[in-house]
Short mmCIF file of C-alpha atoms in Angstrom, two decimals:
data_model
loop_
_atom_site.label_atom_id
_atom_site.label_comp_id
_atom_site.label_asym_id
_atom_site.label_seq_id
_atom_site.Cartn_x
_atom_site.Cartn_y
_atom_site.Cartn_z
CA UNK A 1 -4.22 8.00 -15.54
CA UNK A 2 -2.04 11.10 -15.88
CA UNK A 3 1.65 11.01 -16.86
CA UNK A 4 4.20 13.54 -15.60
CA UNK A 5 7.72 13.91 -16.97
CA UNK A 6 10.60 16.36 -16.69
CA UNK A 7 12.80 16.68 -19.78
CA UNK A 8 16.23 18.37 -19.69
CA UNK A 9 14.91 20.54 -16.86
CA UNK A 10 16.99 23.43 -15.54
CA UNK A 11 15.67 25.50 -12.62
CA UNK A 12 17.04 28.39 -10.63
CA UNK A 13 16.64 31.82 -9.10
CA UNK A 14 18.45 34.66 -10.82
CA UNK A 15 21.93 33.44 -11.74
CA UNK A 16 21.78 30.56 -9.25
CA UNK A 17 21.08 27.14 -10.80
CA UNK A 18 19.30 24.73 -8.45
CA UNK A 19 18.42 21.88 -10.84
CA UNK A 20 20.50 21.35 -13.98
CA UNK A 21 19.51 19.35 -17.07
CA UNK A 22 17.41 16.87 -15.05
CA UNK A 23 15.30 14.10 -16.57
CA UNK A 24 12.60 12.34 -14.58
CA UNK A 25 9.49 10.28 -15.21
CA UNK A 26 6.96 9.88 -12.38
CA UNK A 27 5.62 6.28 -12.24
CA UNK A 28 1.85 6.20 -12.71
CA UNK A 29 -0.29 4.90 -9.86
CA UNK A 30 2.60 4.81 -7.38
CA UNK A 31 3.97 6.86 -4.48
CA UNK A 32 7.17 8.67 -5.42
CA UNK A 33 9.23 10.37 -2.71
CA UNK A 34 11.92 12.98 -3.40
CA UNK A 35 14.80 12.90 -0.92
CA UNK A 36 18.06 14.78 -0.57
CA UNK A 37 19.98 17.18 1.63
CA UNK A 38 18.74 20.64 2.60
CA UNK A 39 18.89 23.05 -0.31
CA UNK A 40 19.36 20.34 -2.95
CA UNK A 41 16.30 21.44 -4.93
CA UNK A 42 13.59 18.95 -3.91
CA UNK A 43 10.92 21.56 -3.27
CA UNK A 44 12.03 23.60 -6.27
CA UNK A 45 11.64 20.54 -8.48
CA UNK A 46 8.20 19.79 -7.03
CA UNK A 47 7.06 23.37 -7.65
CA UNK A 48 8.20 23.15 -11.23
CA UNK A 49 6.37 19.86 -11.77
CA UNK A 50 3.20 21.66 -10.61
CA UNK A 51 3.81 24.66 -12.90
CA UNK A 52 4.38 26.98 -9.96
CA UNK A 53 7.87 27.77 -11.24
CA UNK A 54 8.95 28.48 -14.80
CA UNK A 55 11.99 26.48 -15.97
CA UNK A 56 15.08 28.25 -17.22
CA UNK A 57 15.35 25.47 -19.77
CA UNK A 58 13.66 22.16 -20.57
CA UNK A 59 10.04 21.13 -20.17
CA UNK A 60 7.57 19.58 -17.77
CA UNK A 61 5.22 17.36 -19.76
CA UNK A 62 1.76 16.40 -18.51
CA UNK A 63 -0.05 13.79 -20.60
CA UNK A 64 2.19 14.51 -23.57
CA UNK A 65 1.66 18.32 -23.40
CA UNK A 66 4.03 21.03 -22.29
CA UNK A 67 2.48 22.03 -18.97
CA UNK A 68 3.55 25.65 -19.47
CA UNK A 69 1.31 25.92 -22.54
CA UNK A 70 -1.78 24.37 -20.97
CA UNK A 71 -4.69 26.50 -19.65
CA UNK A 72 -4.50 26.86 -15.87
CA UNK A 73 -7.87 25.22 -15.25
CA UNK A 74 -6.92 22.24 -17.42
CA UNK A 75 -3.78 21.71 -15.33
CA UNK A 76 -5.77 22.07 -12.09
CA UNK A 77 -8.20 19.35 -13.20
CA UNK A 78 -5.32 16.93 -13.67
CA UNK A 79 -2.83 17.86 -10.96
CA UNK A 80 -3.15 19.17 -7.39
CA UNK A 81 -0.36 20.46 -5.17
CA UNK A 82 -0.23 21.02 -1.43
CA UNK A 83 2.66 23.40 -0.61
CA UNK A 84 4.63 23.33 2.60
CA UNK A 85 2.91 24.99 5.58
CA UNK A 86 -0.06 26.54 3.73
CA UNK A 87 -1.88 29.39 5.46
CA UNK A 88 -5.63 29.56 6.00
CA UNK A 89 -7.70 32.77 5.99
CA UNK A 90 -8.86 33.53 9.52
CA UNK A 91 -12.25 32.10 10.47
CA UNK A 92 -12.55 29.70 7.51
CA UNK A 93 -14.33 26.45 8.37
CA UNK A 94 -13.05 23.04 7.34
CA UNK A 95 -15.82 22.58 4.77
CA UNK A 96 -15.23 26.05 3.34
CA UNK A 97 -11.57 25.19 2.92
CA UNK A 98 -12.31 21.86 1.25
CA UNK A 99 -14.77 23.54 -1.11
CA UNK A 100 -11.87 25.62 -2.45
CA UNK A 101 -10.70 22.45 -4.19
CA UNK A 102 -13.65 22.71 -6.58
CA UNK A 103 -12.46 26.05 -7.97
CA UNK A 104 -11.16 24.57 -11.28
CA UNK A 105 -14.68 23.32 -12.05
CA UNK A 106 -16.42 26.60 -11.27
CA UNK A 107 -17.40 28.99 -14.02
CA UNK A 108 -18.36 32.64 -13.56
CA UNK A 109 -22.07 31.82 -13.62
CA UNK A 110 -21.98 28.15 -12.67
CA UNK A 111 -23.95 27.28 -9.55
CA UNK A 112 -22.72 24.90 -6.86
CA UNK A 113 -23.69 21.46 -8.15
CA UNK A 114 -24.54 18.06 -6.74
CA UNK A 115 -21.26 16.85 -8.24
CA UNK A 116 -19.36 19.53 -6.32
CA UNK A 117 -21.10 18.59 -3.08
CA UNK A 118 -20.41 14.89 -3.67
CA UNK A 119 -16.69 15.54 -4.24
CA UNK A 120 -16.41 17.64 -1.07
CA UNK A 121 -18.28 15.10 1.08
CA UNK A 122 -16.15 12.28 -0.31
CA UNK A 123 -12.97 14.19 0.55
CA UNK A 124 -14.22 14.84 4.09
CA UNK A 125 -15.12 11.17 4.58
CA UNK A 126 -11.90 9.76 3.15
CA UNK A 127 -9.77 12.00 5.35
CA UNK A 128 -11.97 11.21 8.38
CA UNK A 129 -12.78 14.84 9.17
CA UNK A 130 -16.48 14.90 8.28
CA UNK A 131 -17.32 15.53 11.95
CA UNK A 132 -15.00 18.56 11.91
CA UNK A 133 -16.50 20.24 8.85
CA UNK A 134 -18.08 23.12 10.80
CA UNK A 135 -15.01 23.78 12.93
CA UNK A 136 -12.69 26.67 12.21
CA UNK A 137 -9.47 25.46 10.59
CA UNK A 138 -7.57 27.64 13.07
CA UNK A 139 -9.00 25.61 15.97
CA UNK A 140 -7.69 22.25 14.72
CA UNK A 141 -4.60 20.36 15.83
CA UNK A 142 -1.68 20.16 13.43
CA UNK A 143 -2.63 16.68 12.24
CA UNK A 144 -6.30 17.60 11.78
CA UNK A 145 -5.34 20.76 9.90
CA UNK A 146 -3.10 18.80 7.55
CA UNK A 147 -5.95 16.36 6.86
CA UNK A 148 -8.19 19.32 6.01
CA UNK A 149 -5.67 20.58 3.48
CA UNK A 150 -5.30 17.10 2.00
CA UNK A 151 -9.11 16.92 1.78
CA UNK A 152 -9.05 20.15 -0.23
CA UNK A 153 -6.62 18.63 -2.73
CA UNK A 154 -8.82 15.51 -2.94
CA UNK A 155 -11.89 17.62 -3.69
CA UNK A 156 -9.96 18.88 -6.71
CA UNK A 157 -10.45 15.33 -8.03
CA UNK A 158 -7.12 14.83 -9.77
CA UNK A 159 -5.20 11.64 -10.48
CA UNK A 160 -1.93 13.36 -9.52
CA UNK A 161 -1.28 14.83 -6.07
CA UNK A 162 1.98 16.61 -5.20
CA UNK A 163 2.84 17.41 -1.56
CA UNK A 164 5.79 19.39 -0.25
CA UNK A 165 6.88 17.97 3.13
CA UNK A 166 3.36 17.07 4.33
CA UNK A 167 4.69 15.92 7.73
CA UNK A 168 6.52 19.16 8.62
CA UNK A 169 5.90 20.35 12.21
CA UNK A 170 3.88 17.22 13.04
CA UNK A 171 4.77 14.90 15.92
CA UNK A 172 5.56 11.25 15.24
CA UNK A 173 1.97 10.05 15.70
CA UNK A 174 0.54 12.60 13.28
CA UNK A 175 3.33 12.00 10.75
CA UNK A 176 2.37 8.33 10.55
CA UNK A 177 -1.31 9.27 10.51
CA UNK A 178 -0.87 11.54 7.46
CA UNK A 179 1.40 9.10 5.60
CA UNK A 180 -1.00 6.21 6.27
CA UNK A 181 -3.78 8.34 4.79
CA UNK A 182 -1.76 9.03 1.64
CA UNK A 183 -0.84 5.36 1.37
CA UNK A 184 -4.52 4.38 1.58
CA UNK A 185 -5.43 6.95 -1.08
CA UNK A 186 -2.88 5.39 -3.38
CA UNK A 187 -3.97 1.84 -2.60
CA UNK A 188 -7.75 2.36 -2.77
CA UNK A 189 -8.13 5.19 -5.29
CA UNK A 190 -4.98 4.60 -7.34
CA UNK A 191 -3.89 8.23 -7.03
CA UNK A 192 -0.36 8.97 -8.18
CA UNK A 193 1.36 10.73 -5.29
CA UNK A 194 4.64 12.66 -5.37
CA UNK A 195 5.97 14.12 -2.15
CA UNK A 196 9.07 15.56 -0.55
CA UNK A 197 10.14 13.94 2.72
CA UNK A 198 13.15 14.55 4.97
CA UNK A 199 12.97 11.26 6.89
CA UNK A 200 14.69 8.58 4.80
CA UNK A 201 13.19 5.75 6.88
CA UNK A 202 9.64 6.99 6.36
CA UNK A 203 10.42 7.53 2.68
CA UNK A 204 11.61 3.93 2.41
CA UNK A 205 8.55 2.62 4.25
CA UNK A 206 5.90 4.44 2.21
CA UNK A 207 7.41 4.94 -1.25
CA UNK A 208 7.19 2.61 -4.21
CA UNK A 209 9.76 4.79 -5.96
CA UNK A 210 12.45 7.03 -4.46
CA UNK A 211 14.30 9.81 -6.26
CA UNK A 212 17.49 11.04 -4.58
CA UNK A 213 18.67 14.52 -5.61
CA UNK A 214 22.36 15.47 -5.41
CA UNK A 215 24.46 18.08 -7.20
CA UNK A 216 21.47 19.48 -9.12
CA UNK A 217 20.64 16.12 -10.72
CA UNK A 218 19.05 12.75 -10.00
CA UNK A 219 21.70 10.84 -8.07
CA UNK A 220 19.70 7.59 -8.00
CA UNK A 221 16.12 6.43 -8.39
CA UNK A 222 14.25 3.18 -8.00
CA UNK A 223 12.57 0.97 -5.42
CA UNK A 224 13.76 1.65 -1.85
CA UNK A 225 15.19 -1.84 -1.46
CA UNK A 226 17.19 -1.40 -4.67
CA UNK A 227 18.84 1.96 -4.03
CA UNK A 228 18.90 2.74 -0.31
CA UNK A 229 22.28 1.72 1.05
CA UNK A 230 25.12 3.21 3.06
CA UNK A 231 26.88 4.61 0.01
CA UNK A 232 23.80 6.56 -1.05
CA UNK A 233 23.21 7.92 2.45
CA UNK A 234 26.86 8.96 2.72
CA UNK A 235 26.96 10.59 -0.72
CA UNK A 236 23.57 12.32 -0.58
CA UNK A 237 23.38 13.25 3.11
CA UNK A 238 27.07 13.19 4.08
CA UNK A 239 26.30 10.79 6.91
CA UNK A 240 27.75 7.46 7.93
CA UNK A 241 25.22 4.80 8.82
CA UNK A 242 24.24 1.16 8.83
CA UNK A 243 21.30 0.10 6.69
CA UNK A 244 19.21 -2.83 7.89
CA UNK A 245 15.73 -4.18 7.31
CA UNK A 246 12.80 -2.59 9.09
CA UNK A 247 11.60 -5.57 11.19
CA UNK A 248 7.92 -4.67 10.65
CA UNK A 249 7.85 -3.81 6.96
CA UNK A 250 10.99 -5.33 5.45
CA UNK A 251 12.02 -1.99 3.98
CA UNK A 252 15.45 -0.37 4.33
CA UNK A 253 16.08 1.27 7.68
CA UNK A 254 18.95 3.72 8.14
CA UNK A 255 20.71 3.76 11.51
CA UNK A 256 23.04 6.77 11.71
CA UNK A 257 26.29 6.76 13.63
CA UNK A 258 28.92 9.37 14.17
CA UNK A 259 31.98 7.21 13.59
CA UNK A 260 33.07 3.69 12.76
CA UNK A 261 32.90 1.52 9.69
CA UNK A 262 29.65 1.02 7.74
CA UNK A 263 29.14 -2.73 7.82
CA UNK A 264 27.08 -2.74 4.61
CA UNK A 265 29.09 -0.14 2.69
CA UNK A 266 29.23 -2.16 -0.51
CA UNK A 267 25.88 -3.88 -0.26
CA UNK A 268 22.43 -3.09 -1.64
CA UNK A 269 19.44 -4.46 0.24
CA UNK A 270 17.46 -7.12 -1.56
CA UNK A 271 14.20 -8.69 -0.53
#
């Protein structure tokens, strides 16, 4: 199982520093969710972990190797990333899109193999879109389209999957649908999943490990029930709230309010 670590990581654009001297270790075989206010650097950090952005300083280490020094195909066989709101070439079918995930395994002269076909069919089955494989991606609903993109990352056959806001622009039903799928992939196939989410309640429900970003650094990290409280929500999101237990899942549930005293201000939820 792959390991992914950030060491003394500094990221930015031009003279602007977004992440400063950050250290982070992604727990293997778990779902990690990055949370934080708009512009705090969540997506920037995720891009750097996937080697889509070069650090100003520090290193991203994949299986003990500096990811920046690894061949691109070697990285792509170990780590897959689904960016926010990816675009699909016009007219591409679902299966054609999913087949793109096999690119790291394709040589200049290598023919499409039984192993490639097996990986693509498995990805289509797991994401429950096998019946849609001949449809144009453009013709799908938002939830179906997101499943197709997730299937493409699964066809890449990596232990590590990184997703940048996979529920963006989806209605509530499709948000839960996509997050349930990712949860099942983690449970059944033991994939390590790292994703950015805006909804703190969904993050608490689906994550084994939460990383809160504030002031260019890790503000707090740990199990949702250990770190999600009113103080964190106030400090990270500048919002007053009450934090209670989700009656269905027993995970922290944030209830925002515009004024008044936070009744759990000095408490941390415990199971």
